[in-house]
Short mmCIF file of C-alpha atoms in Angstrom, two decimals:
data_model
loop_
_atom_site.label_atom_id
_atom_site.label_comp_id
_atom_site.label_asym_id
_atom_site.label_seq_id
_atom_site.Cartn_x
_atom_site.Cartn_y
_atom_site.Cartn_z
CA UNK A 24 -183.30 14.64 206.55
CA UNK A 25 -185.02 14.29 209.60
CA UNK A 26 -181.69 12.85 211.49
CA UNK A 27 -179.46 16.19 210.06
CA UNK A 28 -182.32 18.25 211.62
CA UNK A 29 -182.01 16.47 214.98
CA UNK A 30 -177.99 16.70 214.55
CA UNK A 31 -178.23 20.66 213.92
CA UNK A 32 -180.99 20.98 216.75
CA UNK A 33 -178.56 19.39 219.19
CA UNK A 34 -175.55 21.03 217.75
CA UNK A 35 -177.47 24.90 218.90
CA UNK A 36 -178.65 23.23 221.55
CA UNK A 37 -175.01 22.59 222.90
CA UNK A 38 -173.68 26.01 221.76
CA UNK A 39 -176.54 27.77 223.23
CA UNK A 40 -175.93 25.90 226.76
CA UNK A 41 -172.50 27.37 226.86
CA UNK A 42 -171.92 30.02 224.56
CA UNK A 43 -169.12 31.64 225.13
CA UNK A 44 -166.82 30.37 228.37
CA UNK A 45 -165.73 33.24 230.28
CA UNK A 46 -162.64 33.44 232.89
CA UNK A 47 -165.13 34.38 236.00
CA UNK A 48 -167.38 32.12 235.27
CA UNK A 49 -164.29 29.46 235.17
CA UNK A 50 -163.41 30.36 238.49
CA UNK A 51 -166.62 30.66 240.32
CA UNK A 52 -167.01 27.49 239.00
CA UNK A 53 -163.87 26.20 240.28
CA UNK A 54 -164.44 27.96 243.80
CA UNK A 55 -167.92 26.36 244.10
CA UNK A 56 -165.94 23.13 243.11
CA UNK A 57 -163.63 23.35 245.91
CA UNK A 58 -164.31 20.38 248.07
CA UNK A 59 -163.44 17.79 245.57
CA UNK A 60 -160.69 19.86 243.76
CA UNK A 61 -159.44 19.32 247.03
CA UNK A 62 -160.31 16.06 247.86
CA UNK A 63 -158.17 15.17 244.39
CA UNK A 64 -155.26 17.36 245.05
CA UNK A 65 -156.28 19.34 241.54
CA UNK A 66 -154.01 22.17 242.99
CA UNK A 67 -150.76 20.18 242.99
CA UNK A 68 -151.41 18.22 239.84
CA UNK A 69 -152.09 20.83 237.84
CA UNK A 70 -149.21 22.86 238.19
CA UNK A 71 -147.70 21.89 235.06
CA UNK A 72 -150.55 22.67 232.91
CA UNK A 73 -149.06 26.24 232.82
CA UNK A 74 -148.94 29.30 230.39
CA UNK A 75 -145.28 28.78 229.75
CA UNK A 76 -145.91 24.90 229.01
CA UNK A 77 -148.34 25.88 226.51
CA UNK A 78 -146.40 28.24 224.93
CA UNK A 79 -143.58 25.54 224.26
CA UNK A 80 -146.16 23.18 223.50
CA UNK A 81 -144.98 20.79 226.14
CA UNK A 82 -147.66 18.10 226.88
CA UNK A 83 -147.66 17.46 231.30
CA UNK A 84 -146.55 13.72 232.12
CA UNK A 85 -149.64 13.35 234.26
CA UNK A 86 -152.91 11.21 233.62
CA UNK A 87 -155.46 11.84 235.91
CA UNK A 88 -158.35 8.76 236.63
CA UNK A 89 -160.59 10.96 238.72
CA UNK A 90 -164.67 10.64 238.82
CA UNK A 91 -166.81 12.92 240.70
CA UNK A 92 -170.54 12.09 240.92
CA UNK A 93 -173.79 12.46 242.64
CA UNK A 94 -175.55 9.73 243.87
CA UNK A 95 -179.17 9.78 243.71
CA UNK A 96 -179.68 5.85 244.47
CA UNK A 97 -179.18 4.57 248.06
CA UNK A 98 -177.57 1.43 249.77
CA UNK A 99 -180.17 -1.58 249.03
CA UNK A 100 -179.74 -4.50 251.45
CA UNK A 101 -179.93 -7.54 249.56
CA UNK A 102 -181.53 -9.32 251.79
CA UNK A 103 -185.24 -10.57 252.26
CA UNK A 104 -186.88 -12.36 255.74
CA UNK A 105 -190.20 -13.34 256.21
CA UNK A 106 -192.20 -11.08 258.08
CA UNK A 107 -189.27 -8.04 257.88
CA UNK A 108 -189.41 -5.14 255.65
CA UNK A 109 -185.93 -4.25 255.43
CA UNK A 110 -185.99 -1.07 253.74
CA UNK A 111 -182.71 0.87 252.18
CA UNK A 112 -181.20 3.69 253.46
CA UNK A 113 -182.74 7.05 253.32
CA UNK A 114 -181.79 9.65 250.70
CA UNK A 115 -181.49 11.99 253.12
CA UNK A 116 -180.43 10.85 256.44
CA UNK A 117 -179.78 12.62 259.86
CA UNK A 118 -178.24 11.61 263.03
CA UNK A 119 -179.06 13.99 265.93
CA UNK A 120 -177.09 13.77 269.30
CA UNK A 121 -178.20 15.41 271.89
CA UNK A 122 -175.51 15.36 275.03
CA UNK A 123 -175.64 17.58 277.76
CA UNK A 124 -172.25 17.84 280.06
CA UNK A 125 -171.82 20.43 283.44
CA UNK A 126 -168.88 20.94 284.32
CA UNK A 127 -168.09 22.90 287.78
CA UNK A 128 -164.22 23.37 286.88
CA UNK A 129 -162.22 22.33 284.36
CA UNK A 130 -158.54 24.08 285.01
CA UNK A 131 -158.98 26.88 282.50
CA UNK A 132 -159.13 23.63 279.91
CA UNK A 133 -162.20 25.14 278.25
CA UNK A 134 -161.08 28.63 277.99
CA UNK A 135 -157.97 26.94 276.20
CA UNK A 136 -159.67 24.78 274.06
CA UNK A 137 -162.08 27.63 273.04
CA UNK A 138 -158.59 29.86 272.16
CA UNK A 139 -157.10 26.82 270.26
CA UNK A 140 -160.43 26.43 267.96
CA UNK A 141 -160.15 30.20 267.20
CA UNK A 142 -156.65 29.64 266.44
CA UNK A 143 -157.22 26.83 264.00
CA UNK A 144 -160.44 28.38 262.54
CA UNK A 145 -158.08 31.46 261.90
CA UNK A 146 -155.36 28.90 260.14
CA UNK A 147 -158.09 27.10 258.45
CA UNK A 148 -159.18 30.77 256.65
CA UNK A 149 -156.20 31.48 255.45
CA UNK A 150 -155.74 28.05 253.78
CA UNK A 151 -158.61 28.58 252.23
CA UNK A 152 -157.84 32.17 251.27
CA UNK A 153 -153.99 30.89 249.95
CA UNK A 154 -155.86 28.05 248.11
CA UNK A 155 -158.61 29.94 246.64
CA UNK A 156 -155.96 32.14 244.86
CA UNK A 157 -153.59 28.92 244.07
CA UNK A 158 -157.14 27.96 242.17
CA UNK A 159 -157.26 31.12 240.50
CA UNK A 160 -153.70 30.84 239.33
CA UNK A 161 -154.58 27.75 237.72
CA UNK A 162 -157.31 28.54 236.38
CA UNK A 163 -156.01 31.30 234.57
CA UNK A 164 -152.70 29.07 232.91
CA UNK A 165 -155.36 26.57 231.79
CA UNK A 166 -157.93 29.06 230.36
CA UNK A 167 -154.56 31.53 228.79
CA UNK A 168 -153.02 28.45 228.08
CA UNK A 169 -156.56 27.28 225.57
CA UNK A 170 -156.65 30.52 223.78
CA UNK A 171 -152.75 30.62 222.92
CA UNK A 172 -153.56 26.96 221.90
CA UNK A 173 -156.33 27.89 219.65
CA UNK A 174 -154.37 31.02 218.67
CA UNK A 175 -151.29 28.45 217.57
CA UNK A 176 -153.50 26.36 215.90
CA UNK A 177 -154.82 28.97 213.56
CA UNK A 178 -151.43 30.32 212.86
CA UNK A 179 -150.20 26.50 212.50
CA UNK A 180 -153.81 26.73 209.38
CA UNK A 181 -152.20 29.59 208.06
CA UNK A 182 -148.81 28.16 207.36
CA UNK A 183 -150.79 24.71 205.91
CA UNK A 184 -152.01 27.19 203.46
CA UNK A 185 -149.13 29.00 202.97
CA UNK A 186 -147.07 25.36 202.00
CA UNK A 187 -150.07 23.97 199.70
CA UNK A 188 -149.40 27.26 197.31
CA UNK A 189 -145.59 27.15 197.67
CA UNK A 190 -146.16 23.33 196.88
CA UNK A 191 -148.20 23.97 193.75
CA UNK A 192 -146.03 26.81 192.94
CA UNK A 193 -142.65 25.11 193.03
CA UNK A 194 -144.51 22.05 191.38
CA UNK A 195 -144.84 24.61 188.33
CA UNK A 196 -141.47 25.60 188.50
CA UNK A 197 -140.01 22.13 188.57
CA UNK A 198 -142.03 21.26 185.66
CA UNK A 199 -140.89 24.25 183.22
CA UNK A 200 -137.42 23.75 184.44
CA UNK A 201 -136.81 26.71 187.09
CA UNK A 202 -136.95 24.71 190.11
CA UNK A 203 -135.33 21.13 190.92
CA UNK A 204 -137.09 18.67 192.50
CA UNK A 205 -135.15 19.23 195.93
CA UNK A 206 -136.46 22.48 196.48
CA UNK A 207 -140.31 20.83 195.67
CA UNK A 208 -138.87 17.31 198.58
CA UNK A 209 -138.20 20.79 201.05
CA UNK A 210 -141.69 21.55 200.81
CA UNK A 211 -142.65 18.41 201.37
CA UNK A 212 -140.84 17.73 204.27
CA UNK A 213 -142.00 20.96 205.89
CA UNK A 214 -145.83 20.44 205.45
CA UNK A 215 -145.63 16.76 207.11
CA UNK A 216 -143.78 18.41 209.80
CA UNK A 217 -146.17 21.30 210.22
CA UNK A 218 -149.30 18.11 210.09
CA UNK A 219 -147.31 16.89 213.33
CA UNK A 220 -147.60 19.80 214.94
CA UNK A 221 -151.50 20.27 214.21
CA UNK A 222 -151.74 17.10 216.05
CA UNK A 223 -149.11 18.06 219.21
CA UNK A 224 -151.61 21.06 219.27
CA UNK A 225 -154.51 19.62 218.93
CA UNK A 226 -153.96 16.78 221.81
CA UNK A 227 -152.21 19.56 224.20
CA UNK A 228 -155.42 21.78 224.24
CA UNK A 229 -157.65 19.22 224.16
CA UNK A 230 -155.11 17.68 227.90
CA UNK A 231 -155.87 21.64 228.69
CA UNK A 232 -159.42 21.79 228.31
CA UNK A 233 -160.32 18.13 230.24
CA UNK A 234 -157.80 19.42 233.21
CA UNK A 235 -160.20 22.92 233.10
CA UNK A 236 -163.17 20.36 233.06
CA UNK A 237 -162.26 18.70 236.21
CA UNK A 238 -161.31 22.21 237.95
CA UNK A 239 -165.00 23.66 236.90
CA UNK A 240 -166.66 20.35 238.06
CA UNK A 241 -168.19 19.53 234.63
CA UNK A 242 -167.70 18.50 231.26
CA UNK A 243 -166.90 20.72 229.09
CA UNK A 244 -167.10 20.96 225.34
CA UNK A 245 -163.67 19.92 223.49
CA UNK A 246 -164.56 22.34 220.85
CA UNK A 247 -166.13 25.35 223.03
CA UNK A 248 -165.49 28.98 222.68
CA UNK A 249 -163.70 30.71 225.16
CA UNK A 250 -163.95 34.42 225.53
CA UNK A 251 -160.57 36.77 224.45
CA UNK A 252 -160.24 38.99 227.47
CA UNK A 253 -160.22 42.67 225.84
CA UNK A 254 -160.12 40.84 223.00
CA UNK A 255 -157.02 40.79 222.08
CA UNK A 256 -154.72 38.18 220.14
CA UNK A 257 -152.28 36.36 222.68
CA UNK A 258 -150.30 34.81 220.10
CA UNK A 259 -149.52 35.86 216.41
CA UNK A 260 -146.12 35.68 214.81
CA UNK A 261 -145.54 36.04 210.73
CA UNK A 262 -145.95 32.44 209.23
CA UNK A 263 -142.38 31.26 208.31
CA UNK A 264 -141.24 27.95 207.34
CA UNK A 265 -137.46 26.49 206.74
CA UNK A 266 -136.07 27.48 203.09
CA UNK A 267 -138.07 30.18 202.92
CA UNK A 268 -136.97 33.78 202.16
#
């Protein structure tokens, strides 16, 4: 008893950490992220992971061993003399340098050098400005690409349903003669293919959702809610299956 409370304390606990995932807060997220989305060429490897790709249900070739991580302990040196205290590293260290250079004439050299660092300050903005909306971009295929996921799995539900009565139906109708068991074999045939899929589904949102992870800069839930912008359904088509009319 006591271990179902503690399961269903955590299990609010998680939800109410989250709640609901929403696009904005995915990409300010990502934005604050930047540095090491950068440092791991996330842009460029995450191309793939598109809207399109998730609307064919095409899984990326691409496995990603990445670990970001804050260190909180420092550089120990393992090594102890008599009479020396040799201490680690500091958390938080800082290395001041103080030079101090006259010069009486330089050629015009710092009036160029000053031009080319507002030059490449100017290039460096609008790298950041092209990759801040490249991280946008992918943001948004991973987060659409979830929700028409999730949307394709609940239609892929629907259609397990749909087979189980046609199954038990057509089980009937074999029995009293109607049917032959060929028609019943179709049915068969159709709800192990439409398990498969569950599973192609269920792997290529949960490849969407640890790529989204990485972009965000922490681990998100395999299982979490993401919010419908508008609130409307991205993906809902009438539930048909081979053989049927």
């Amino acid at each position: 008893m006591k271990r179902m409370i503690f399961s269903l304390f955590w299990l609010c606990s998680v939800t109410g950490m989250y709640g609901q995932i929403t696009l904005k807060e995915c990409q300010r997220k990502t934005q604050e992220n930047y540095p090491l989305v950068r440092q791991y060429g996330l842009i460029e490897k995450t191309k793939e992971y598109s809207l399109a790709n998730a609307a064919k249900g095409y899984l990326p070739q691409f496995a990603l061993s990445a670990k970001a991580s804050y260190q909180s302990d420092v550089t120990e040196i393992p090594i102890k003399m008599a009479g020396i205290d040799i201490k680690g590293l500091p958390k938080d260290q800082y290395q001041v340098l103080l030079e101090l250079q006259q010069n009486i004439w330089d050629g015009g050299g710092i009036r160029m050098k000053k031009k080319q660092t507002e030059a490449n300050a100017e290039v460096d903005k609008e790298k950041l400005n092209v990759d801040m909306y490249a991280l946008n971009e992918r943001v948004n295929d991973l987060y659409f690409g979830i929700l028409l996921l999730g949307e394709q799995l609940e239609q892929n539900a629907l259609l397990q349903e749909d087979l189980a009565r046609s199954f038990r139906q057509i089980t009937a109708y074999v029995e009293n003669g109607i049917a032959n068991q060929a028609d019943l074999d179709a049915v068969k045939v159709e709800e192990l293919n439409t398990r498969q899929k569950r599973v192609e589904l269920a792997s290529l949102r949960l490849a969407y959702m640890q790529m989204l992870s990485l972009l965000v800069g922490e681990k998100l839930p395999d299982e979490a809610v993401l919010e419908k912008p508008y609130g409307k359904k991205l993906f809902r088509q009438p539930v048909k299956y081979a053989g049927r009319n």
